[in-house]
Amino acid sequence: MTAPRHFLTLMDLSPDEVRGLIDRAIELKSQHRAGAATPTLDGKVLAMIFTKASTRTRVSFEAGMAQLGGSALFLSGQDTQLGRGEPIHDSARVISSMVDMVMIRTFAHADVEQFAAHSSVPVINGLTDDYHPCQILADLQTYFEVRGDISGRKVCWLGDGNNVCHSWMNAARLLDFELVIACPEGYDPDETLLEACRRHAHIERDPLVAALDADLLLTDVWASMGQEQEQEERAASLQPYQLNQALLKRAAPDALYMHCLPAHRGEEISAELMDAPDTVIWQEAENRLHAQKALMELLLKT
Ligand code: CP
Ligand code: NVA
């Protein structure tokens, strides 16, 4: 039996595979809209393990499997024996013996790595404290659809150096663009990852400098899942990094801006930008569906 192909971070794909996946996602999107999808995942079953909340990730994986002829199981942390302390490696062995693929959203990235190491089928990271690679596939698809290839562009991250930021750092080195990370001291992304990405990503404390001539501005909540009790202190430190019209004016004239959602209007992003008629944020959210269908096809080589 060949070893399963996992997707735990973007670095599990080559640059050519990322570009091929985006092309396929765009094709799947137009087929879906035309009512002409082919059931490439006919009879396949995806188990989805969630120990954190979700709207987009759950709906997109579940709908995506159904649309491609397969099905998805929702397993909440509390309701399975995992929640009662059954070891991850035992759970991985059992669950993967019954399904074709597993998606996990949880806290520790090491838990997803451990599950993958003991799984006989592909494992997809649906968000950990450290990475959110599925989100960036959808974000990249959106950029490619609207502006073309992102290689050589300037991208600016605003706010907390969190899991979504880490996945954008990986994207920068895979697809060869510049990522300027605007965050205050104490909110830096992981130091080891920053060192690994140093040719493509760097920190700039001044958001007005960071946003200058950027082709794409990005942000995310200031307190991620699991950090809710730090909300007030984080909001006080991160306030100058709000994505708003003033910062957008500093960027390139045709700059796009994105947010993975859910958003807090008036905190990390202004209500005005969230509600702008020409924002690509809703397209970005929808693309989770299409990008992940292409990902599942790739992992199962259908
Ligand atoms: N962006 C994202 O992953 O959304 P959910 O938390 O709703 O899945
Ligand atoms: N950084 C956020 C992303 C939510 C999709 C979190 O981890 O809660």
Short mmCIF file of C-alpha atoms and ligand atoms in Angstrom, two decimals:
data_model
loop_
_atom_site.label_atom_id
_atom_site.label_comp_id
_atom_site.label_asym_id
_atom_site.label_seq_id
_atom_site.Cartn_x
_atom_site.Cartn_y
_atom_site.Cartn_z
CA MET A 1 0.00 0.00 0.00
CA THR A 2 1.38 3.44 -0.92
CA ALA A 3 1.63 6.08 1.81
CA PRO A 4 -1.30 8.51 1.83
CA ARG A 5 -0.77 12.09 0.69
CA HIS A 6 -1.54 14.58 3.49
CA PHE A 7 -2.19 18.34 3.42
CA LEU A 8 -1.05 19.70 6.79
CA THR A 9 0.61 22.89 5.53
CA LEU A 10 0.94 24.52 2.10
CA MET A 11 4.48 23.14 1.96
CA ASP A 12 2.95 19.72 1.26
CA LEU A 13 2.32 20.99 -2.28
CA SER A 14 4.81 22.10 -4.93
CA PRO A 15 4.38 25.50 -6.64
CA ASP A 16 3.20 23.70 -9.81
CA GLU A 17 0.67 21.72 -7.80
CA VAL A 18 -0.69 24.92 -6.20
CA ARG A 19 -1.10 26.53 -9.63
CA GLY A 20 -2.67 23.35 -11.06
CA LEU A 21 -5.03 23.16 -8.09
CA ILE A 22 -6.13 26.77 -8.63
CA ASP A 23 -6.81 26.08 -12.34
CA ARG A 24 -8.85 23.02 -11.41
CA ALA A 25 -10.76 24.95 -8.71
CA ILE A 26 -11.70 27.59 -11.29
CA GLU A 27 -12.83 24.85 -13.68
CA LEU A 28 -14.88 23.11 -10.95
CA LYS A 29 -16.50 26.43 -10.08
CA SER A 30 -17.67 27.04 -13.63
CA GLN A 31 -18.85 23.42 -14.02
CA HIS A 32 -20.79 23.72 -10.75
CA ARG A 33 -22.43 26.96 -11.89
CA ALA A 34 -23.38 25.38 -15.22
CA GLY A 35 -24.88 22.36 -13.43
CA ALA A 36 -22.33 20.19 -15.24
CA ALA A 37 -20.21 18.77 -12.40
CA THR A 38 -18.90 15.20 -12.75
CA PRO A 39 -18.95 12.97 -9.65
CA THR A 40 -15.18 12.56 -9.34
CA LEU A 41 -15.47 11.55 -5.65
CA ASP A 42 -18.31 9.08 -6.21
CA GLY A 43 -18.86 6.94 -3.11
CA LYS A 44 -15.95 8.51 -1.19
CA VAL A 45 -16.41 9.39 2.49
CA LEU A 46 -14.73 12.27 4.33
CA ALA A 47 -14.64 12.28 8.15
CA MET A 48 -14.50 15.81 9.58
CA ILE A 49 -13.25 16.15 13.17
CA PHE A 50 -13.92 19.54 14.78
CA THR A 51 -12.75 20.55 18.25
CA LYS A 52 -13.18 24.26 17.35
CA ALA A 53 -16.19 26.07 15.87
CA SER A 54 -16.68 26.56 12.13
CA THR A 55 -19.13 27.80 9.54
CA ARG A 56 -17.21 28.01 6.24
CA THR A 57 -14.95 25.00 6.71
CA ARG A 58 -17.74 22.66 7.69
CA VAL A 59 -20.23 23.82 5.05
CA SER A 60 -17.68 23.90 2.22
CA PHE A 61 -16.24 20.42 2.89
CA GLU A 62 -19.66 18.87 3.44
CA ALA A 63 -21.28 20.52 0.40
CA GLY A 64 -18.16 19.86 -1.69
CA MET A 65 -18.22 16.14 -1.00
CA ALA A 66 -21.95 15.91 -1.75
CA GLN A 67 -21.55 17.83 -5.02
CA LEU A 68 -18.77 15.48 -6.17
CA GLY A 69 -20.79 12.35 -5.40
CA GLY A 70 -19.34 11.55 -1.97
CA SER A 71 -20.43 12.23 1.58
CA ALA A 72 -19.04 13.76 4.78
CA LEU A 73 -19.38 12.88 8.46
CA PHE A 74 -19.33 15.60 11.10
CA LEU A 75 -17.56 14.43 14.27
CA SER A 76 -17.46 16.93 17.10
CA GLY A 77 -14.65 16.61 19.61
CA GLN A 78 -16.98 16.16 22.58
CA ASP A 79 -19.11 13.45 21.00
CA THR A 80 -16.37 11.03 19.94
CA GLN A 81 -14.16 8.92 22.19
CA LEU A 82 -11.31 11.31 21.26
CA GLY A 83 -13.00 13.79 23.59
CA ARG A 84 -12.91 11.16 26.36
CA GLY A 85 -9.19 10.59 25.94
CA GLU A 86 -8.88 7.78 23.38
CA PRO A 87 -5.31 8.22 22.08
CA ILE A 88 -4.97 10.09 18.79
CA HIS A 89 -2.98 7.26 17.18
CA ASP A 90 -5.64 4.66 18.05
CA SER A 91 -8.41 6.93 16.76
CA ALA A 92 -6.47 7.61 13.57
CA ARG A 93 -6.00 3.92 12.91
CA VAL A 94 -9.69 3.13 13.41
CA ILE A 95 -11.28 6.13 11.69
CA SER A 96 -8.95 5.90 8.66
CA SER A 97 -9.82 2.21 8.25
CA MET A 98 -13.45 3.20 7.54
CA VAL A 99 -13.27 6.38 5.44
CA ASP A 100 -11.33 7.69 2.41
CA MET A 101 -10.11 11.00 3.86
CA VAL A 102 -10.06 12.88 7.16
CA MET A 103 -10.25 16.62 7.79
CA ILE A 104 -9.30 17.91 11.26
CA ARG A 105 -9.79 21.32 12.89
CA THR A 106 -8.20 21.52 16.32
CA PHE A 107 -5.82 23.40 18.61
CA ALA A 108 -2.33 21.80 18.60
CA HIS A 109 -0.77 21.34 15.16
CA ALA A 110 1.18 18.39 16.60
CA ASP A 111 -2.13 16.55 17.12
CA VAL A 112 -2.90 16.73 13.40
CA GLU A 113 0.65 15.58 12.60
CA GLN A 114 0.24 12.66 14.97
CA PHE A 115 -3.13 11.71 13.48
CA ALA A 116 -1.62 11.85 9.96
CA ALA A 117 1.33 9.68 10.99
CA HIS A 118 -1.10 6.91 12.00
CA SER A 119 -3.71 7.39 9.27
CA SER A 120 -3.97 5.08 6.26
CA VAL A 121 -5.83 7.79 4.28
CA PRO A 122 -5.08 11.47 3.45
CA VAL A 123 -5.45 13.96 6.31
CA ILE A 124 -6.34 17.62 5.67
CA ASN A 125 -5.60 20.41 8.14
CA GLY A 126 -8.83 22.39 8.51
CA LEU A 127 -7.09 24.88 10.88
CA THR A 128 -4.78 24.50 13.84
CA ASP A 129 -3.32 27.09 16.20
CA ASP A 130 -0.36 27.29 13.77
CA TYR A 131 -1.72 27.03 10.21
CA HIS A 132 -4.85 27.39 8.05
CA PRO A 133 -3.69 26.18 4.61
CA CYS A 134 -7.16 25.51 3.11
CA GLN A 135 -8.00 29.19 3.60
CA ILE A 136 -4.99 30.33 1.62
CA LEU A 137 -5.87 28.03 -1.31
CA ALA A 138 -9.21 29.87 -1.56
CA ASP A 139 -7.52 33.26 -1.12
CA LEU A 140 -5.00 32.49 -3.87
CA GLN A 141 -7.78 31.27 -6.17
CA THR A 142 -9.54 34.59 -5.61
CA TYR A 143 -6.43 36.64 -6.39
CA PHE A 144 -5.72 34.60 -9.55
CA GLU A 145 -9.36 34.98 -10.72
CA VAL A 146 -9.42 38.73 -10.27
CA ARG A 147 -5.82 39.84 -10.92
CA GLY A 148 -3.88 36.85 -12.32
CA ASP A 149 -0.70 35.27 -10.96
CA ILE A 150 0.48 36.59 -7.59
CA SER A 151 4.19 35.94 -8.28
CA GLY A 152 6.24 39.14 -7.92
CA ARG A 153 3.40 41.06 -6.20
CA LYS A 154 3.55 42.88 -2.87
CA VAL A 155 1.19 41.54 -0.22
CA CYS A 156 0.68 43.17 3.20
CA TRP A 157 -0.56 41.36 6.29
CA LEU A 158 -2.05 43.60 9.00
CA GLY A 159 -2.52 42.57 12.64
CA ASP A 160 -1.80 39.42 14.60
CA GLY A 161 0.98 37.14 13.27
CA ASN A 162 -1.34 34.14 13.62
CA ASN A 163 -2.19 30.83 11.90
CA VAL A 164 -3.57 32.51 8.75
CA CYS A 165 -0.48 34.76 8.59
CA HIS A 166 1.77 31.68 8.89
CA SER A 167 0.05 30.04 5.93
CA TRP A 168 0.44 33.23 3.89
CA MET A 169 4.17 33.16 4.76
CA ASN A 170 4.37 29.66 3.27
CA ALA A 171 2.47 30.87 0.20
CA ALA A 172 4.99 33.71 -0.27
CA ARG A 173 7.93 31.32 -0.54
CA LEU A 174 6.02 28.81 -2.66
CA LEU A 175 4.72 31.33 -5.20
CA ASP A 176 7.55 33.86 -4.94
CA PHE A 177 5.93 37.11 -3.80
CA GLU A 178 6.82 39.66 -1.11
CA LEU A 179 4.89 39.53 2.18
CA VAL A 180 5.22 42.49 4.51
CA ILE A 181 3.85 41.71 7.95
CA ALA A 182 2.63 44.76 9.88
CA CYS A 183 2.22 43.90 13.55
CA PRO A 184 3.20 45.43 16.89
CA GLU A 185 5.87 43.85 19.10
CA GLY A 186 4.50 40.84 20.93
CA TYR A 187 2.34 39.78 17.96
CA ASP A 188 5.08 38.54 15.63
CA PRO A 189 4.64 35.34 13.64
CA ASP A 190 6.70 32.30 14.60
CA GLU A 191 10.40 33.15 14.62
CA THR A 192 11.59 29.88 13.05
CA LEU A 193 9.07 30.18 10.22
CA LEU A 194 10.04 33.82 9.68
CA GLU A 195 13.67 32.77 9.34
CA ALA A 196 12.71 30.02 6.85
CA CYS A 197 10.74 32.62 4.80
CA ARG A 198 13.25 35.46 5.16
CA ARG A 199 13.75 35.91 1.41
CA HIS A 200 10.02 36.54 0.98
CA ALA A 201 8.59 37.82 4.29
CA HIS A 202 9.62 40.51 6.77
CA ILE A 203 8.11 42.54 9.61
CA GLU A 204 7.39 46.26 9.32
CA ARG A 205 6.03 47.87 12.50
CA ASP A 206 4.53 50.93 10.77
CA PRO A 207 1.27 49.89 9.01
CA LEU A 208 1.38 52.96 6.75
CA VAL A 209 4.82 51.95 5.47
CA ALA A 210 3.83 48.28 5.18
CA ALA A 211 0.74 49.02 3.07
CA LEU A 212 2.54 51.36 0.65
CA ASP A 213 1.93 50.25 -2.98
CA ALA A 214 0.72 46.81 -1.87
CA ASP A 215 -1.27 44.77 -4.41
CA LEU A 216 -3.16 42.92 -1.70
CA LEU A 217 -3.98 43.75 1.94
CA LEU A 218 -4.90 40.97 4.37
CA THR A 219 -6.19 40.81 7.90
CA ASP A 220 -7.86 38.47 10.40
CA VAL A 221 -9.38 38.64 13.88
CA TRP A 222 -7.18 39.94 16.69
CA ALA A 223 -8.09 37.12 19.09
CA SER A 224 -8.17 33.70 17.46
CA MET A 225 -10.16 30.74 18.76
CA GLY A 226 -8.72 29.83 22.15
CA GLN A 227 -7.56 33.42 22.85
CA GLU A 228 -10.98 34.93 23.65
CA GLN A 229 -9.95 35.92 27.17
CA GLU A 230 -7.17 38.15 25.72
CA GLN A 231 -9.58 40.06 23.45
CA GLU A 232 -9.42 43.41 25.26
CA GLU A 233 -5.66 43.56 25.63
CA ARG A 234 -5.18 42.46 22.01
CA ALA A 235 -7.64 45.06 20.72
CA ALA A 236 -5.73 47.81 22.53
CA SER A 237 -2.38 46.79 21.00
CA LEU A 238 -3.65 46.03 17.50
CA GLN A 239 -5.96 49.04 16.96
CA PRO A 240 -3.44 50.96 14.77
CA TYR A 241 -3.38 47.97 12.39
CA GLN A 242 -7.05 48.12 11.43
CA LEU A 243 -7.66 47.53 7.71
CA ASN A 244 -9.59 50.63 6.64
CA GLN A 245 -9.97 53.16 3.85
CA ALA A 246 -6.97 55.21 5.03
CA LEU A 247 -4.67 52.18 4.73
CA LEU A 248 -6.23 51.09 1.46
CA LYS A 249 -5.41 54.53 0.02
CA ARG A 250 -1.72 53.83 0.69
CA ALA A 251 -1.85 50.64 -1.38
CA ALA A 252 -1.69 50.33 -5.19
CA PRO A 253 -4.68 51.92 -6.98
CA ASP A 254 -6.14 48.50 -7.95
CA ALA A 255 -5.28 46.80 -4.65
CA LEU A 256 -7.54 44.03 -3.36
CA TYR A 257 -8.16 43.29 0.31
CA MET A 258 -9.21 40.03 1.94
CA HIS A 259 -10.38 38.65 5.27
CA CYS A 260 -10.81 34.90 5.93
CA LEU A 261 -13.93 35.58 8.04
CA PRO A 262 -15.59 35.57 10.51
CA ALA A 263 -14.86 39.31 10.88
CA HIS A 264 -15.40 41.80 13.66
CA ARG A 265 -16.59 44.95 11.86
CA GLY A 266 -15.00 48.04 13.39
CA GLU A 267 -12.12 46.08 14.94
CA GLU A 268 -9.57 44.50 12.56
CA ILE A 269 -11.52 45.76 9.52
CA SER A 270 -13.76 48.79 9.10
CA ALA A 271 -17.48 48.27 8.46
CA GLU A 272 -17.06 50.43 5.35
CA LEU A 273 -14.61 47.98 3.75
CA MET A 274 -16.65 44.93 4.79
CA ASP A 275 -19.75 46.41 3.18
CA ALA A 276 -18.12 47.86 0.04
CA PRO A 277 -20.00 46.67 -3.07
CA ASP A 278 -16.80 45.73 -4.90
CA THR A 279 -15.09 43.75 -2.12
CA VAL A 280 -13.85 40.24 -3.04
CA ILE A 281 -14.35 38.99 0.54
CA TRP A 282 -17.54 37.06 -0.36
CA GLN A 283 -15.92 35.55 -3.45
CA GLU A 284 -13.00 34.54 -1.21
CA ALA A 285 -15.41 32.77 1.18
CA GLU A 286 -17.22 30.94 -1.64
CA ASN A 287 -13.91 29.79 -3.09
CA ARG A 288 -13.33 27.60 -0.03
CA LEU A 289 -15.82 25.25 -1.68
CA HIS A 290 -14.11 25.10 -5.06
CA ALA A 291 -10.49 25.11 -3.86
CA GLN A 292 -11.12 22.28 -1.40
CA LYS A 293 -12.88 20.16 -4.03
CA ALA A 294 -9.74 20.49 -6.17
CA LEU A 295 -7.61 19.65 -3.11
CA MET A 296 -9.60 16.50 -2.31
CA GLU A 297 -9.35 15.34 -5.93
CA LEU A 298 -5.60 15.88 -5.85
CA LEU A 299 -5.11 13.99 -2.58
CA LEU A 300 -7.20 11.07 -3.83
CA LYS A 301 -5.70 11.34 -7.36
CA THR A 302 -9.14 11.02 -8.96
N1 CP B 1 -12.43 31.08 7.48
C1 CP B 1 -12.86 29.99 8.15
O1 CP B 1 -12.16 28.99 8.29
O2 CP B 1 -14.13 30.09 8.60
P1 CP B 1 -14.85 29.09 9.63
O3 CP B 1 -14.18 29.27 10.97
O4 CP B 1 -16.28 29.56 9.64
O5 CP B 1 -14.70 27.69 9.13
N1 NVA B 2 -7.20 33.11 13.16
C1 NVA B 2 -8.59 32.68 13.27
C2 NVA B 2 -9.07 32.17 11.95
C3 NVA B 2 -10.51 31.74 11.92
C4 NVA B 2 -10.93 31.16 10.61
C5 NVA B 2 -8.71 31.62 14.35
O1 NVA B 2 -7.82 30.76 14.43
O2 NVA B 2 -9.66 31.67 15.12
#
